[in-house]
Structures are given as C-alpha cells and as structure tokens.
XYZ file of C-alpha atoms in Angstrom:
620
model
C 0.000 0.000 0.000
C 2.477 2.113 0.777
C 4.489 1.258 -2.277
C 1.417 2.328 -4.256
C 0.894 5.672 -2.705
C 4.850 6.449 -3.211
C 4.191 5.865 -6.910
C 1.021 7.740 -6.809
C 2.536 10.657 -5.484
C 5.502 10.570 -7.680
C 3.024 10.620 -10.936
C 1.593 13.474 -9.535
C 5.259 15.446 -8.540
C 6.399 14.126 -12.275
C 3.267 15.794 -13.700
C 3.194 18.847 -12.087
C 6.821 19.135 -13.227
C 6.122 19.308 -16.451
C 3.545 21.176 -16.403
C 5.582 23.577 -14.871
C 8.461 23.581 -17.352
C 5.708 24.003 -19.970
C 4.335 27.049 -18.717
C 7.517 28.572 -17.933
C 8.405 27.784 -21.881
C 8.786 31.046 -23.997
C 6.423 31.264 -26.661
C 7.179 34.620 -28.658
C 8.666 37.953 -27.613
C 9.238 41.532 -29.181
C 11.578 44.138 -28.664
C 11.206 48.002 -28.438
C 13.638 50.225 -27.938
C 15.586 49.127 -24.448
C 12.400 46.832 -23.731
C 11.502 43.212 -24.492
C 8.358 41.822 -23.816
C 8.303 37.887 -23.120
C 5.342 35.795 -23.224
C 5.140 32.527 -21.676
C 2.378 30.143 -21.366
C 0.912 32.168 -18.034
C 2.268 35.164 -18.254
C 3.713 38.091 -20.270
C 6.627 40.154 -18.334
C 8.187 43.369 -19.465
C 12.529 43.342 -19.270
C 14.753 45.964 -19.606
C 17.816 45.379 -21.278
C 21.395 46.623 -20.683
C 24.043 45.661 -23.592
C 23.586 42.678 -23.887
C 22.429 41.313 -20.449
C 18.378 41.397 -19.460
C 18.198 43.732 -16.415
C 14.776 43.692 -14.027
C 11.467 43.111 -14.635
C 9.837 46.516 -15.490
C 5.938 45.566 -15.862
C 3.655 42.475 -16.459
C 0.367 42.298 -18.695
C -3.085 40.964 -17.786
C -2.687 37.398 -19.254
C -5.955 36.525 -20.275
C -6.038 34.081 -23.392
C -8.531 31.015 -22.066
C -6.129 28.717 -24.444
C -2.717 29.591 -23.337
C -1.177 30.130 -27.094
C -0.267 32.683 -28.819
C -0.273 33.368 -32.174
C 1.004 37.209 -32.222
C 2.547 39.430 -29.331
C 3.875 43.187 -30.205
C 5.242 45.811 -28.412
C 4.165 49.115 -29.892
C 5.629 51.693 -27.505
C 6.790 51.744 -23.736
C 3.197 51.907 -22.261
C 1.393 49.625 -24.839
C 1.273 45.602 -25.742
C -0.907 43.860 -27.897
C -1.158 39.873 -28.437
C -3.852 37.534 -29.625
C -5.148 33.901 -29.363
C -7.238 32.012 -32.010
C -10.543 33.754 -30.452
C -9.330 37.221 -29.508
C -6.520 40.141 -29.179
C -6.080 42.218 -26.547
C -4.835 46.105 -26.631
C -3.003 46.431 -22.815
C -1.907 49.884 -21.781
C 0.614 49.872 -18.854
C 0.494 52.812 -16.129
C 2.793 52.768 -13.065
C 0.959 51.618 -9.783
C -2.128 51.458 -11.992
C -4.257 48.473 -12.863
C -3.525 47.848 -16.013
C -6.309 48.662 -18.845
C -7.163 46.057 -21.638
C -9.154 46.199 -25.131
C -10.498 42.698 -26.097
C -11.444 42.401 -30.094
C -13.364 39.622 -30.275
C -12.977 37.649 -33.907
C -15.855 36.814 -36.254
C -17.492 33.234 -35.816
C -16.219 30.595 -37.488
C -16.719 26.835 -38.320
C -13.114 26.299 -38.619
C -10.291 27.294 -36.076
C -7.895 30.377 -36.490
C -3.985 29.232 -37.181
C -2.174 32.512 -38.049
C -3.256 35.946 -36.660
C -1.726 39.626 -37.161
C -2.525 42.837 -35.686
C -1.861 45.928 -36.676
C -2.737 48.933 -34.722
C -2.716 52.812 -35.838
C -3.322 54.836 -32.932
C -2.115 58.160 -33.999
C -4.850 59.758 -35.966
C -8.020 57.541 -35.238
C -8.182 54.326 -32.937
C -8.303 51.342 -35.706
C -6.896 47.400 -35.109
C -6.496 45.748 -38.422
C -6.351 42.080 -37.780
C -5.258 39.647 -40.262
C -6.175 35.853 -39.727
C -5.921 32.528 -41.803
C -8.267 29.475 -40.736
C -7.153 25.869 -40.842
C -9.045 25.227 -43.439
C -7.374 27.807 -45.912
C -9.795 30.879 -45.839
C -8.864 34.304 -44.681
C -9.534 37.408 -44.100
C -8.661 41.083 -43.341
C -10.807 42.732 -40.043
C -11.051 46.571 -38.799
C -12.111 47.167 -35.670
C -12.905 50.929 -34.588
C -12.499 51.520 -30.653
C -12.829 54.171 -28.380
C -10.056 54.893 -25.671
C -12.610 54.294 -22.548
C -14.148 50.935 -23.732
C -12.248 48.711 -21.744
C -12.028 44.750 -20.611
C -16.199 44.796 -20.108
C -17.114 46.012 -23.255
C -15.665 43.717 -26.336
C -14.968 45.161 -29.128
C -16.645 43.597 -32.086
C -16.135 44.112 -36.067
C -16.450 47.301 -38.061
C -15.498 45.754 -41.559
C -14.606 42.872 -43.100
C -13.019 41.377 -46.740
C -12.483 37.780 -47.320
C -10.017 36.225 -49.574
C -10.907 34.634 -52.459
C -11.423 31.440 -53.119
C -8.398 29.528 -51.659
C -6.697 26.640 -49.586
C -3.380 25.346 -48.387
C -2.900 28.982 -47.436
C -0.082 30.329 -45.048
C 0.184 33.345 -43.661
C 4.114 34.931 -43.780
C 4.216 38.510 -42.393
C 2.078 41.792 -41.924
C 3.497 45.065 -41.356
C 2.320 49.003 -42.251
C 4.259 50.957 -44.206
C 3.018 54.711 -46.176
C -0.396 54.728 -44.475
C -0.989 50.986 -45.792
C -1.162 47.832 -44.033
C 0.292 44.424 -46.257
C -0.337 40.750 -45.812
C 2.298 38.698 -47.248
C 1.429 35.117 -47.618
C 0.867 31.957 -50.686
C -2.216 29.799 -51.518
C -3.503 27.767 -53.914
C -5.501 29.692 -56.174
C -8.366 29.268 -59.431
C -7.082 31.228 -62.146
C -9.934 32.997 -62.600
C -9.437 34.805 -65.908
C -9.250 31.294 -66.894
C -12.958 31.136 -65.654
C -14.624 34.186 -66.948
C -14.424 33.657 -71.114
C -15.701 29.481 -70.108
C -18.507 30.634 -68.287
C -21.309 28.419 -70.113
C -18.338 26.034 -71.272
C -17.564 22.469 -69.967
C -14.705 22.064 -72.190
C -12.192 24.119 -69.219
C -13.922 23.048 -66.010
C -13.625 26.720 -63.552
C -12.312 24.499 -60.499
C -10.785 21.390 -61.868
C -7.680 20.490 -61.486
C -6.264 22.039 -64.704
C -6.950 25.349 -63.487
C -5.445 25.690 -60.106
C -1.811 27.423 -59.224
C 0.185 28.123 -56.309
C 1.244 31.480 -55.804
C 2.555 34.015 -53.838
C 0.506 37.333 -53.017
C 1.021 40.563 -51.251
C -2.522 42.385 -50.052
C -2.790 46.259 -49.174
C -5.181 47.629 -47.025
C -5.276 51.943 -46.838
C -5.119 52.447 -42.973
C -8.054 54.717 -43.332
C -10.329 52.780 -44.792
C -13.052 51.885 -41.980
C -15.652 50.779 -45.101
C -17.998 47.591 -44.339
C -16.365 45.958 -47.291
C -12.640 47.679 -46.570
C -13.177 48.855 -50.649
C -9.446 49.767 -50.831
C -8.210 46.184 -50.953
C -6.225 44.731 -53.465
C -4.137 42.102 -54.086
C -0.966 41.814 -56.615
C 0.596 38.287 -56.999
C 4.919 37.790 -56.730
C 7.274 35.835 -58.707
C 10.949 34.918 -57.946
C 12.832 33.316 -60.880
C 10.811 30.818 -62.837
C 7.435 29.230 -62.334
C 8.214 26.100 -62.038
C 10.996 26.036 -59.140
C 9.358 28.757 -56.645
C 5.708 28.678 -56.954
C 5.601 29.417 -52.505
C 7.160 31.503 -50.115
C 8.906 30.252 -47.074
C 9.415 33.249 -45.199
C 9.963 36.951 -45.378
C 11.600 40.091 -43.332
C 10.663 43.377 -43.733
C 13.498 46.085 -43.344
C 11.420 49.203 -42.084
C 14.342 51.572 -42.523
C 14.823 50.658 -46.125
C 11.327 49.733 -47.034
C 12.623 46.497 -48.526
C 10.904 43.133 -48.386
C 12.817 40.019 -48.398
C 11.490 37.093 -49.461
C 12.390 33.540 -49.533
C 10.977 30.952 -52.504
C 10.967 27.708 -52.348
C 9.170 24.062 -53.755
C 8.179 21.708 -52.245
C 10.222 19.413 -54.628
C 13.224 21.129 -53.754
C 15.159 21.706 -51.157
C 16.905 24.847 -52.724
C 15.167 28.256 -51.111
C 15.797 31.386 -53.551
C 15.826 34.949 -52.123
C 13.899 37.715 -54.223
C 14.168 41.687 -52.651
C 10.842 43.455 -53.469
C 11.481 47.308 -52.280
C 7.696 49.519 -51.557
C 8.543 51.628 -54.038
C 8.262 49.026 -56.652
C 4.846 47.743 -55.423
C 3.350 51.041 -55.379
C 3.848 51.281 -58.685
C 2.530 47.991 -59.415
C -0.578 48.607 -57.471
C -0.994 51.746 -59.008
C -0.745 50.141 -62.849
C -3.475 47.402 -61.432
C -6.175 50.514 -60.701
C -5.652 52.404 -63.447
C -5.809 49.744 -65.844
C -9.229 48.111 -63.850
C -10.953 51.583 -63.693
C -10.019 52.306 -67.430
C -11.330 48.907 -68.324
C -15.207 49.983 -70.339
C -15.875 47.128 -72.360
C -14.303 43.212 -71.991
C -15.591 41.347 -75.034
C -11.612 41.801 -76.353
C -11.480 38.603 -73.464
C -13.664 36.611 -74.544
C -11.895 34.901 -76.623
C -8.540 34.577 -74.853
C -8.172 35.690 -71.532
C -3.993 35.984 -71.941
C -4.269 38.086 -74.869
C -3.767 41.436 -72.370
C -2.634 41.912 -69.136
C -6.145 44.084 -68.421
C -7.590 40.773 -69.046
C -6.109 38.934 -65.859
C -7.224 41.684 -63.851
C -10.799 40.494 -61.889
C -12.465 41.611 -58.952
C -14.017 39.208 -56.278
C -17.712 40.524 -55.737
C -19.037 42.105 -52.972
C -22.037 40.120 -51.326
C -23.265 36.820 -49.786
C -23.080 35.341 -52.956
C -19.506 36.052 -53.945
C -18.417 35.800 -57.532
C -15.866 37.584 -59.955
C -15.443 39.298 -63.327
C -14.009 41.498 -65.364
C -12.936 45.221 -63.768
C -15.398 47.142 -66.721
C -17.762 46.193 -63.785
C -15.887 48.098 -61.251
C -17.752 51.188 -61.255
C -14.911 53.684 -60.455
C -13.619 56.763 -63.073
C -11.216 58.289 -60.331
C -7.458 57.198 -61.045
C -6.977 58.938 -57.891
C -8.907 57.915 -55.181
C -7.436 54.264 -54.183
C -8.223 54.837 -50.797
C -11.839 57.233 -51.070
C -14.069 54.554 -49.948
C -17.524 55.450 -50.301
C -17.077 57.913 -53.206
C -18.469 55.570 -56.188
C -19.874 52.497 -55.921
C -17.462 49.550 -56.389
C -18.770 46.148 -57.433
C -15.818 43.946 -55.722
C -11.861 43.637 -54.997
C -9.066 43.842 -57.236
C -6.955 40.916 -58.168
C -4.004 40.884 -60.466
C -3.488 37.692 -61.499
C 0.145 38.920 -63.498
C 2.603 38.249 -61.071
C 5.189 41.202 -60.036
C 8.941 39.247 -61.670
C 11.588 39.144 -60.269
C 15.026 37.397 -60.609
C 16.736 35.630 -57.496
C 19.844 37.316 -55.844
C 21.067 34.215 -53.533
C 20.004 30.682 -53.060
C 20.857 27.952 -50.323
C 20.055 24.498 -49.484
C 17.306 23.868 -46.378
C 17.438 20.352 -47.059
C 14.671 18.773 -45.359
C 14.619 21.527 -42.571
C 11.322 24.542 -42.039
C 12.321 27.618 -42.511
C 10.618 29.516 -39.179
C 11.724 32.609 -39.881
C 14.820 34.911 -41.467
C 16.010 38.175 -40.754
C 18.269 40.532 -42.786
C 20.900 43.311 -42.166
C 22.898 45.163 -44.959
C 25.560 46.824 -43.232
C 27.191 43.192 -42.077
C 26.483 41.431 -45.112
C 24.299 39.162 -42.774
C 20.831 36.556 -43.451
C 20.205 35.052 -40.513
C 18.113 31.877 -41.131
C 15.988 29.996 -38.532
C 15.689 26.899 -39.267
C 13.587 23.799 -37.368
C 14.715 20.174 -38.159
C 12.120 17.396 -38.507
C 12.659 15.834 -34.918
C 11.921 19.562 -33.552
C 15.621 20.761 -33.009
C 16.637 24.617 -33.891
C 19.587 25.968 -35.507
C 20.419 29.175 -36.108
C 22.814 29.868 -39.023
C 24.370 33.386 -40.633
C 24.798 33.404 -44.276
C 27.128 36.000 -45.964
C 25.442 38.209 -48.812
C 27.914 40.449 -49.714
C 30.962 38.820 -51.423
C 29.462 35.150 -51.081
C 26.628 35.811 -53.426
C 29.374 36.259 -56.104
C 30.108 32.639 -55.462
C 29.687 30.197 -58.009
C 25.761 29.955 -58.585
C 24.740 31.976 -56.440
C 25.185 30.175 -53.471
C 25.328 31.536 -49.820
C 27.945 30.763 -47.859
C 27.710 29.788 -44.301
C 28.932 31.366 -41.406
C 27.502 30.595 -38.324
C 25.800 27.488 -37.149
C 24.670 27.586 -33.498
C 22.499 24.774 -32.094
C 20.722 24.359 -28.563
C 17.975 27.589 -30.087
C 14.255 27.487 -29.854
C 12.156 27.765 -32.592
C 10.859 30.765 -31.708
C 10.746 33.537 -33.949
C 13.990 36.067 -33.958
C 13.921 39.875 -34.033
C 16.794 42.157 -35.670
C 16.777 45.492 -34.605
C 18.834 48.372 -34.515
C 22.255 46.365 -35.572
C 21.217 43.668 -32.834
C 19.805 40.148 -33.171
C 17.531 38.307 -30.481
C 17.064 35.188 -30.222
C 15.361 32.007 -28.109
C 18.132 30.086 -27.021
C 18.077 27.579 -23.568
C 14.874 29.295 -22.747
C 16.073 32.507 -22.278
C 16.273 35.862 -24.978
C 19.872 35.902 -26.041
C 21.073 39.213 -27.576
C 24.141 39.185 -29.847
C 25.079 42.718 -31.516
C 25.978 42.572 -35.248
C 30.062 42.599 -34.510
C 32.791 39.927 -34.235
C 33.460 40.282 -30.775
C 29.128 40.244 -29.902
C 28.277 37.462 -32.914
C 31.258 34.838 -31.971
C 31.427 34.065 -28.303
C 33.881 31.349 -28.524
C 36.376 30.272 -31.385
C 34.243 27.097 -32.103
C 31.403 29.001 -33.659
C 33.784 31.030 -36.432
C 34.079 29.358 -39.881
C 37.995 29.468 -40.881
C 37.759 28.202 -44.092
C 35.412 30.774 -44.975
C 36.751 33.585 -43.537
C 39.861 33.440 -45.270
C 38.496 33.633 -48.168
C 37.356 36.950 -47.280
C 33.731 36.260 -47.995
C 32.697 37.583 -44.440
C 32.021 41.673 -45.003
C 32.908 41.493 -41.115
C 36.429 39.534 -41.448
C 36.077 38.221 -37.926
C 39.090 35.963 -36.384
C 39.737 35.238 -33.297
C 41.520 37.011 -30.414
C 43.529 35.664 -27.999
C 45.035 38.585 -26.010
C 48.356 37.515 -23.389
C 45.744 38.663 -20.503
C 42.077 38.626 -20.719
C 39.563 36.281 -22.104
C 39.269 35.276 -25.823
C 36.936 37.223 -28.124
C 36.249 37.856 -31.714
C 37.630 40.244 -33.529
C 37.521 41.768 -37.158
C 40.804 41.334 -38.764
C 40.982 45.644 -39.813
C 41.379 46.098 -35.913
C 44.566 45.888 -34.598
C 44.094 46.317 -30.981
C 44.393 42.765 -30.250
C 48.372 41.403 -31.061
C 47.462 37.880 -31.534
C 44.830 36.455 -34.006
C 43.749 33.003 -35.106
C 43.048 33.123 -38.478
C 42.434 29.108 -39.369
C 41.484 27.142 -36.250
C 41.376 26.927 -32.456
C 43.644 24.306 -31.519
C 46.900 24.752 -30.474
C 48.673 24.038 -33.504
C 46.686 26.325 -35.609
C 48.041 29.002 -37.542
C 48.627 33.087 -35.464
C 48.985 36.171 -37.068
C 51.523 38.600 -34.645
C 51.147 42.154 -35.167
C 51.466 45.431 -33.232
C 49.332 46.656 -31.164
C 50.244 50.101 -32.758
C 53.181 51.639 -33.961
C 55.283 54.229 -32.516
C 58.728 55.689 -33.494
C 61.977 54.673 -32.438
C 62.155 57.741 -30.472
C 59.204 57.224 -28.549
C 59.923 53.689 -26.675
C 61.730 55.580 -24.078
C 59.336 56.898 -22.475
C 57.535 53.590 -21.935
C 60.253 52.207 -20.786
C 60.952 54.378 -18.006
C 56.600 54.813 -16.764
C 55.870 51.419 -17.573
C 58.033 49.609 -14.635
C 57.484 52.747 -12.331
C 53.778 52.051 -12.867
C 53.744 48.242 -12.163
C 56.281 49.088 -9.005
C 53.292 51.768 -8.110
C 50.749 49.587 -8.327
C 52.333 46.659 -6.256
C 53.093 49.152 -3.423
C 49.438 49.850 -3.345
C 47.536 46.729 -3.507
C 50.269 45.553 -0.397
C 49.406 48.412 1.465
C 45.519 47.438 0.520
C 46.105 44.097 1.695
C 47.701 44.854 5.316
C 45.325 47.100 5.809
C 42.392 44.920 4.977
C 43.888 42.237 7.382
C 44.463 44.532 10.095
C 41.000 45.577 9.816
C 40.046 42.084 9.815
C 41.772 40.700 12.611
C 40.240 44.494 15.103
C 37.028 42.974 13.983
C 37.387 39.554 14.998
C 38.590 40.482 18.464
C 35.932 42.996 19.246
C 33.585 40.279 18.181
C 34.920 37.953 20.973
C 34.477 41.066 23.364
C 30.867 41.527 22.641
C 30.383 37.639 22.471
C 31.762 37.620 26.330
C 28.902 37.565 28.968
C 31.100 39.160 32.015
C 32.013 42.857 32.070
C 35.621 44.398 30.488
C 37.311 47.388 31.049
C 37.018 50.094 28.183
C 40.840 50.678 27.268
C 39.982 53.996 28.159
C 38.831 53.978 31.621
C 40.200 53.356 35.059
C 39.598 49.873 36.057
C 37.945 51.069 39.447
C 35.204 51.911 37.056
C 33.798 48.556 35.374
C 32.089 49.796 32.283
C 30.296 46.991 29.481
C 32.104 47.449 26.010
C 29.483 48.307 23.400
C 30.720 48.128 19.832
C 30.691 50.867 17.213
C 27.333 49.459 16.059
C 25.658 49.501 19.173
C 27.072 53.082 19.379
C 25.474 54.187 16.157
C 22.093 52.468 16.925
C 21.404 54.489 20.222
C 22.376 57.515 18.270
C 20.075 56.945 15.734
C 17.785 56.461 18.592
C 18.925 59.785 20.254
C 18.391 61.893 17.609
C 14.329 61.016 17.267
C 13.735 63.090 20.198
C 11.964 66.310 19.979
C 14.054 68.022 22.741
C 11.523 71.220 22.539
C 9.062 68.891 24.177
C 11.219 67.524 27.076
C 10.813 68.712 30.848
C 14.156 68.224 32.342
C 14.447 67.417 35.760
C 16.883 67.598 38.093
C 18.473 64.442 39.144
C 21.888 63.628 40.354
C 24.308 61.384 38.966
C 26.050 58.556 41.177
C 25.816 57.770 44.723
C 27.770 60.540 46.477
C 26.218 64.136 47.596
C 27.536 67.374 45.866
C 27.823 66.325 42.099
C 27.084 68.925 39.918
C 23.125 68.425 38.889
C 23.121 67.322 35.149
C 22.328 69.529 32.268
C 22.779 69.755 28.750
C-alpha cells in the first residue's frame, strides 16, 4: 500500500513538473527600444535590457487568453502591448501603480479554427486594429475594428469591416506590417485562375475548379489604414514571382526592413530543397498597385477577353464581388472613373476587390540548401552582409545559421555561404533590430550585436575556411590577447596582437602584429613609466592588503568582546570603574535612537548622577 501511494505521489510530482516547465516555456517575444516583452504560457513580463544582459522586470500584462497560445505578441511603444489567441486580441496599456487597462477584439465566428493571426494597430490619428487571420481550413480574411479609448475589458470590441479572400486553400500566412499609411499581408495559396474562368462561363470544355486550373502562388494584399468601409473597398491584391514558375511557386518566409522599405522574401518548392531569395522594395509595389487601378478603372468594355483571356494583361485583372453570394469578373464592372482615389471609400460604388493575377517578376539574388529543414523565420541586415536563417529540423531541433550576402553571393551559382551554425535555439521567432539580433536560445532571450566580438562568443562558432576567403564583409578571427579572455575580432582592428586566423587548436596558424606603432624615439618613455607604474601599483595593492587584514583581525577580536557575557574594562577607563564594552554598532544604533527626540518637548528634571552628595546636577 504504501508502495502504491509512493508511486502515486511521484506521478503526480512528475506531472506537475512538467507542467511547470511548460508554462515557464517562452512562446514569442518583441523588442522596443531598451524593452523586451516575453510571453510565456501564463504570463507576459516586461525586461529591460542593458548591452547585452536582461536587467529587471519593469511591468507584467493581464494574461488573459482562455487557451494559453499565442499566435502574435507586439510591443508598440513603452506603455502599450498587444497579443492575440485564435478567439481574440487584446490592446493592454501599462500605467505605473495602476491596474492595467485592456481592449479585447473579439474575432468573427467561425466553423473552422484560427492558425495565423496579425494585428496591426494605428493609434495616432483615429483608434483602428487591423487584424489579419488565416483558418485551418485555408480561408482568410482582413478585419477593422474601430475603438474608443474608454471601452475597456467589459465592453468587447466587435467588427467594423470585413473582406475575405478569395477562393483559396493550403494557405499560409508569412508577415504583416504598415508601411506609407498601408497595411500588407504577405502570404501563398492555392488559387483558381480565374481569368481562366470568366471567357468558359457556359463552357464544360475548361472546367472553372478542376484540377487544370489551379496554381500556387505568392501574393502581397494592401489595405489603406483609413479605410473603416464595411467591405474595406481599398483592398487589393498583386501576386509575386521569384525566378521561374516552375521552381518557386511558394514563399517560405519573409523580413521586412522598415528603414529601407525592402521586403525580403524567400521561394521555395516543395520538390526542392533549394530556397531562392527575391528583394521586393515599396517603391516598386506602389507602382505595381498603381498600374493594377488604373488599368481596372479604365477597363469599359471586356468582349476583347472573350476569346482569350492571356491576350492582355487588363484581361487577368478580376475583382471578387461584394455580397453573400460572392463571384468575380471582369474590372469594366468596377464602377470607379477616379485614377486617384485608391483609398476614397464610399465615393463611387465599387462592385468587388481587385486581383491581379500577373505576377510582379523578379530574378533571385542568392540561393541555399534547407534540405529537409522549415524555414521559421529569417532576418536581414545590410551593413554586415548578414541573413540570418531559422531553421527547425524534422525531430523539432533549432539551428540558427548566418549566411554571408555580400561577397558570397558572387560565389559560383549563387550560393550563400555559411557562417555561423549555433544549435541548442528554440524555434521561436527572432527579431533584428537596430544592428542587434535576439534570439530564443536555452529558454532565455539571447542578444548578440551585429560585430565579431558580440556574434562569436567562442572560437568554435567562427568558420575558418570561410573567412579566409574573405567572404565575411565582417572579417572576424579570433583574439587571444596575453591577458584577458578570448573574443572575436575583425581582422581591420589591430588592438588585439594575436589572431587566429584558421582554427582553435593549439597548432593552428597566429597572425603577430602590433598593437600600434610608434617611433623609435618614442619607446623611451615607456620604458621608463611602464616599470614605475607596475612598481606603483604593487606598493598599493600591499598596502591594501595589510590594511584589509588589520582591519580584519580588530574585527574579529571585538567580536569575541561583545560575544563575552562578564564585564571588560574600556581601554579607556580606570579599572575602578567597570564599564560593558558596546561596539561601534551599538554606538550608532542608540544615536540613531537619540536623535528622534523632539528636545523642545522635554521637561528636564533635576536628578543627580552617582551615589555621592555634591555632584554637579546634570544639564545639557
């Protein structure tokens, strides 16, 4: 019986382990500025970072997801936090020794569960969340919702407007972000060609949704930020092409550089294992949006495609119908004749969203080999010549890797060359900002600054054979100073005399140099200070030392004094006068004591001091 309960009770320690270790588990994070907000699975905490070292816990958010996952966490500013669930997203705002105030948008019903979500929130002119979600069953869709700033956790916030996608499946959702008052949805599907569709209407020779006519594809939507319509009229959505149809018809992730307005996207198959990286800059899909509306509200008459829907570019232009019955056609049914108001909802009556089915071409820069690995997500920086790549191995591992794309993309074939490969990382999404990368690594945000000596902490994780070559814009080696630890260093700095430049074990090869060079004339002078300092400094660090144990050795023997229960004689008093030896402590307490007293409110009395007649009354 006993036996039994002991295992009993064990199950129940085991179990409550792991739950424990689950919850504590880091699910996604976001950085802002000196601040990084970490959600786990019961809680979301606010750090402060210094360098490169997480300093103390500045604030916590109202955790109140039923499920416990995540699906998007941001931190906008210092004072506000947003993350959602499959049902909901909340809008925290943090005040100091304030209960902290939440907005809860609750999503539209659904017969199928919510996989991907992302927010966007523009809180600067008017108070809109635009919320972009993919079910599991394919469908999507983009969601406003209009709040005020006093509706707060018992008022949900429901809906303003809504678009759906077309129709769709297999879709995955890669990245959102807001850029020129316009909010874009990156992400692929499997798509009807629909201008396939419209000339075959009463035809069964091309069946509409057979298998002939469906293609994967990669698409980029826009939303204007100021369009609170019912329908969100301003929609539209341009497809993306990197290198040839057959080889990248998906996209397996993307980074957006805010500072240069420049998407990065990596294409893939899923009969290869070769990713290809396209560069898509704003600029160059304004312009493409811009072609797709003028052509669509130019479009009067489209009996020219009829006959062959390929014969024009205006021709693969369709809109998705507005309605409960939702259907598509040609844009001469759009109903706009302003070139110039994309983002005037409400002005003329528009029949549907815009689709361009030609895709926006581009050629591949660089190219690597995932093998069989998913790509969870990539970041880029210019200035390094860096692509970091996340990358999740079948039996769950992470591994983090930094590919060169400066000189290595000169390589033969385009091929990126490798130069960092650093295991033990979650798969949790990392964030590059400001010249410094975060990551998930041992449960815990690691941050690594964009330099030798902050990218390489030990020799190990530098690849020789590549940085000889030069095809690292940062040239890092290794440093391996006569006092000091090791550290990386960039092979233009000279500051460190010693430098590994093909391996880290003893026999590999050193490069001596000078720490800096000075003329003949000048080593005198060092020669001279340099022992008078080191003779300087030994003087005082022994007169430190005998000091300290002097001090050491008063302390221990006035401890034994105070330790003693019988009375001793104060060194400075007669011994006909037994007196208990207080220490310094005891000293400062009383004073401390002494000096509460409001002396204006004493009555002083007059009392004599000791035993014998004619002392001197006391007084102060």
């Amino acid at each position: 019986m006993n036996l039994s309960v002991f295992c009993i009770l064990s199950l129940f320690h085991l179990a409550g382990n792991i739950r424990a270790r689950k919850l504590d588990r880091i699910q996604l994070f976001d950085v802002f500025e000196n601040l990084i907000a970490i959600a786990r699975f019961d809680s979301i905490r606010i750090h402060r970072f210094e360098g490169t070292f997480l300093a103390e816990e500045v604030g916590t958010v109202p955790f109140k997801s039923r499920s416990g996952v995540l699906l998007d966490l941001k931190l906008i500013n210092r004072l506000t936090v947003s993350y959602c669930d499959k049902n909901c997203c909340w809008l925290c705002y943090l005040k100091a020794h304030k209960e902290t105030k939440c907005h809860v948008f609750v999503f539209r019903m659904s017969r199928f569960e919510t996989e991907t979500v992302a927010a966007q929130f523009h809180l600067v002119s008017n108070n809109v969340a635009t919320i972009r979600h993919e079910e599991r069953m394919g469908g999507g869709a983009f969601e406003k919702y209009v709040f005020t700033p006093d509706s707060f956790d018992m008022e949900p916030i429901f809906l303003n407007s809504q678009a759906l996608d077309g129709v769709v499946k297999n879709q995955t959702h890669l990245q959102s972000f807001r850029a020129r008052e316009f909010t874009y949805s990156l992400g692929a599907a499997t798509h009807f060609y629909e201008p396939m569709c419209l000339p075959h209407k009463e035809s069964k020779k091309i069946p509409c949704f057979g298998p002939t006519n469906v293609e994967k594809n990669v698409r980029i939507t826009r939303v204007c930020d100021n369009d609170i319509s019912p329908y969100l009229e301003s929609k539209m959505d341009i497809s993306l092409l990197c290198g040839s149809e057959d080889s990248n018809s998906t996209a397996l992730a993307s980074y957006f550089n805010v500072a240069l307005e420049l998407l990065t996207i990596v294409f893939g198959s899923p009969s290869s294992s070769i990713a290809s990286i396209c560069r898509i800059s704003i600029e160059e899909m304004k312009r493409k949006y811009l072609e797709t509306w003028d052509a669509c509200v130019k479009m009067t008459n489209s009996s020219k495609c009829q006959e062959n829907s390929k014969q024009s570019s205006d021709c693969e232009i369709t809109i998705y119908k507005f309605g409960y019955f939702y259907g598509f056609g040609y844009c001469d049914e759009f109903h706009n004749d302003d070139s110039e108001s994309i983002c005037l909802t409400g002005k003329n009556e528009r029949k549907g969203w815009i689709e361009n089915f030609v895709p926006l071409r581009r050629e591949f820069s660089e190219r690597f080999d995932k093998a069989d690995d998913e790509i969870v997500s990539i970041a880029e920086e210019s200035e390094s010549g860096s692509l970091f790549v996340l990358l999740k191995s079948p039996n769950g591992t992470a591994i983090l890797q930094r590919k060169s794309t400066g000189v290595g993309r000169k390589s033969f074939n385009h091929a990126l060359l490798n130069l960092l490969d650093l295991a033990d990382v979650e798969p949790v999404p990392l964030i590059l900002k400001s010249g410094v990368l975060f990551f998930v690594r041992n449960n815990s945000v690691e941050i690594r600054p964009l330099t030798c000596r902050g990218m390489y902490k030990s020799c190990e994780e530098l690849k020789f054979g590549v940085e000889r070559r030069g095809d690292d814009p940062l040239n890092c080696a290794w440093c391996e100073p006569e006092f000091g630890p090791a550290y990386g260093v960039s092979m233009d700095d000279i500051s460190c005399p010693v430098v590994k430049v093909d391996g880290c074990g003893l026999d590999a090869n050193t490069t001596l140099r000078p720490v800096a060079v000075m003329s003949p004339d000048k080593y005198w002078p060092g020669i001279i200070v340099k022992p008078l300092l080191i003779a300087l400094l030994v003087l005082v660090s022994s007169t430190f030392i005998f000091a300290m144990v002097v001090f050491i050795i008063q302390r221990i023997r006035g401890k034994k004094l105070w330790d003693s229960e019988s009375l001793s004689y104060h060194p400075l008093t007669p011994h006909s006068f037994p007196q208990p030896y207080i220490s310094c402590f005891a000293y400062r307490t009383q004073f401390e004591q002494f000096k509460r007293i409001n002396f204006e409110n004493l009555t002083i009395d007059w009392n004599y001091i000791g035993k014998g007649e004619g002392l001197l009354p006391f007084n102060f």
